[in-house]
Amino acid sequence: MSLFDLITKLPGVGEKRALVVKQLGIRTIEDLLTYYPYRYDDLASRLPSQTDDGQKVTFKGTISSPALLLRFGYKKSRVSFHLLVGHDNIAVSFFNQPWIKEQIELGQEMAVFGVFDAVHASLSGQKIIHADNDSLAAIYPASQSIHEKTIQQLVAHAYQQYADEIVEIVPADLRQTFRLLPRVQQIHDMHFPDSAQAAKLARRSAAFEEFFLFQMRIQLLKISSAKHQGRQINYDAVVIENFIAQLPYRLTHAQEKVIQEVLSDLKRPLHMNRLLQGDVGSGKTVVAAVAMLASISAGFQAAIMVPTEILAQQHANNLSNLYENAGLHLRVELLTSGLKAAARRQVLQDLENGEIDVIVGTHALIQPDVRFHHLGLAVIDEQHRFGVKQRATLRKQAENPDILAMTATPIPRTLAITAYGEMTISTIDELPQGRQKIITKWVKSNQTDHVFDWIKVQLAKGAQAYVVTPLIEESESLDVQNAELIYDRLKSELLPYRVSLLHGRLTNDEKQQVIDDFSNNKTQVLVTTTVIEVGVDIKNATIMVILDADRFGIAQLHQLRGRVGRGDKQSYAILVSDPKTQYGIDRMEAIAATTDGFVLAEKDLELRGPGDVIGIKQAGMPEFNVGDPIHDLKMMETAQQSAIEITSREHWDTDKNNAGLVKYLSLTMYRYKDFD
Ligand code: ADP
Ligand code: MG
C-alpha cells in the first residue's frame, strides 16, 4: 500500500468514477487526501437571537407544527413546518426535497441547517443534521458530474485505509521551527476538524507544505538547469571597458552594478536566467548592449526580442550607433514580420552562418525556421509584454542561451518568488543624472482647448509633443478614426508647426517614416495611438498629452509618460480626462502625484487588488491549492528561504532527515513537467 496507489484501489471506485474524479485533478490516494475543502459549514447549533440575517446556521428545537407539502409545477415543491428554537417559533421551508416531509413529526427534536431570514423569522433549510458530534462539515470544490457528498465519502474511505501510510515530508527541523502539525494530523484536521481552530491550524501546516514543496521544485529546477545547460562566456574585459569608456555619457552606479552582476553570471559556467527591472528611462538598453557585446567578444551571437516593430527598429539603430561609436564593427540586423521574403531569407541564412552578430527582432525571432550559428545570449526587452510560452520558445530556440529579461514594470514581491522564482533579479534603482521630474497635470476635457494653445506656445520654444488617443471599445478601426479626428484638428490649429499621425494600420515602412520624421524634428507633433507605448526614445520630445486618460491603467499611463523626460529638458505630461468612477479619479491622482514606478506599482496593487495587476495572469502565476501567495507572502518567503537553505547543504538529498521529502519530490515531479 502506498499513498501513490491509484484511487481505483478504494472499494467502490471503478474506472468510471476514477475518470470523473480525474477531472478534479485526482489520480492517486495522495491527490485525494490533499484535495482539501475550501470551507466548512459550521453545524453547531445556535439561537436565533445570536444569528445575523442571511447567516448560515443550525437551529436545534422541537417541531411545533405538522409538515405541509406543496407541489408547484413539474418537480418543484416546498415542505414547510415550524421549529420552536428557544423561545422563537421559526418557519422552516425545504425546497425541492419532498421526501423531507416523511422525517417531520410533531413534537420531535430536530436540528436543521440553513440560511436564516431574521425579518421573517424563517429558515431556508438545506439539510437535516443527524449526527450530534460533527460540528464542522467540509465543503469541497465539486463538479457537475460529482457530488460534494461523494467526495466527502471518498476522502473518508481513503483516510481510514491509508492513514498509516502518511509519512512526514517537511523535514523535522522545519516542522519544529515553524510549529507544524504532523502530516497525518494535518490531513485529518483539514478534512475532519473538531473545531474551527483545529481547521485553521491544519490549513497553516498544509499551506506551508504546499509552498515549501513548490519552492523545493524551483530550487531543483534552478540547480539542474544551471548544471546541465550552462556554458561559460569568456568575454573580453578590455573590449567591454573600451566600449563603456566610449559611451556618450557616464553610467549610473546602478547601471554599473547590474552590469557587473550580468557579467559575472556570464563568466560562470552556469546558465544565466536574470530579470532586470528598472523604471522607464533608467537606461536598461545600454546594459543589454554591454551584455550582448560580452557574448560576441567570446565568439557567440546575441539576440534581443522586443514587442513592437518600432522598438525593434529603434534598438537596431541605437545598438549600431553605440557599437560604431566605440569603433566596433559589428553586424546588427533586424528580423521582423515586415521584412520582404528575399531579405528575410538572406538574414536567416547569414544568421545561421554566423555572419550576424546581433539580431534584433519581434516575435519573428521565435519562428521555427530561425536558426542561429552559436547563440550565447538572448535578451527579452519589455518582457511583461510577452507570454510565458513566447519566452520559453526563445529559450528553447537555440541551445538554451543565457537569458536577460528586462522590464520597467516592477515585479511585486509575490510574483518575484513565485512566477519568477527561478530567475535572479537585478534592479536599476536610479535614473541618469540631470533628469528633471516630469511635471504631470490632470485636467478635465473642457480644458482641452487650453492644452492645445499651451502646446503651441511650447512648440514656439522648440519643444515637440506626443498626443496620445486611446483605444476605443477595443475596436481598432474606431481607434484609428478617433486619432484621425484629432490629427485633422491639430494639423490646422497648430500651423505653422507640422503634425503627423501614427497608428497600427500603417505599414511598417510608413510607421518608420513617421517616427523618423518626428525623431528628426521634421514634424513637431505626433498624434498617436498606444502603438507608441513602450520603449520609444526621442529626447527632444518633452510633452506628452494623453486624451481620455482614464481609459488607461496605471501601468500603461506610466509607460506612456515615460516617453518624455528622456533628456535633461523639463518635460510635461498632461492627462485629459473626466473619470466617472472613484477608481478613475484615484488613478489620475496617483499618476499626477508621483513619477516613481515602484510607488505606482504599489498603488496599482492597492487599487486593483493583486489578481488583476498587469502581468500576474500573463506572467503565469502558478495556482495554489491551499495557500494564497499574495495573502500569505511572509509564509511563501519563509518557504523559499527554507528550500534554498536545504538545497545548499551538501548531500542534502541523501541525508536521512530529508528522506520523506526526497521521495515525495521524486514521485511527484511528473506533475510539474510543464514548468520549463
Ligand atoms: P529604458 O530603461 O526605459 O529602456 P533607455 O535604455 O531607453 O531606458 O534609456 C533612456 C535614455 O537614457 C536613452 O536615451 C539613453 O541613451 C539614456 N541614458 C541611458 N543611460 C544613461 C546615463 N547613464 N546617463 C545619461 N543618459 C543615459
Ligand atoms: Mg527600454
XYZ file of C-alpha atoms in Angstrom, residues 1-3 161-167:
10
model
C 0.000 0.000 0.000
C 1.185 3.463 -0.809
C -0.267 6.930 -0.995
C -7.464 2.875 4.821
C -4.333 4.902 4.260
C -3.771 6.952 7.401
C -0.932 4.621 8.388
C 0.855 5.334 5.129
C 1.049 9.074 5.717
C 4.663 9.944 6.452
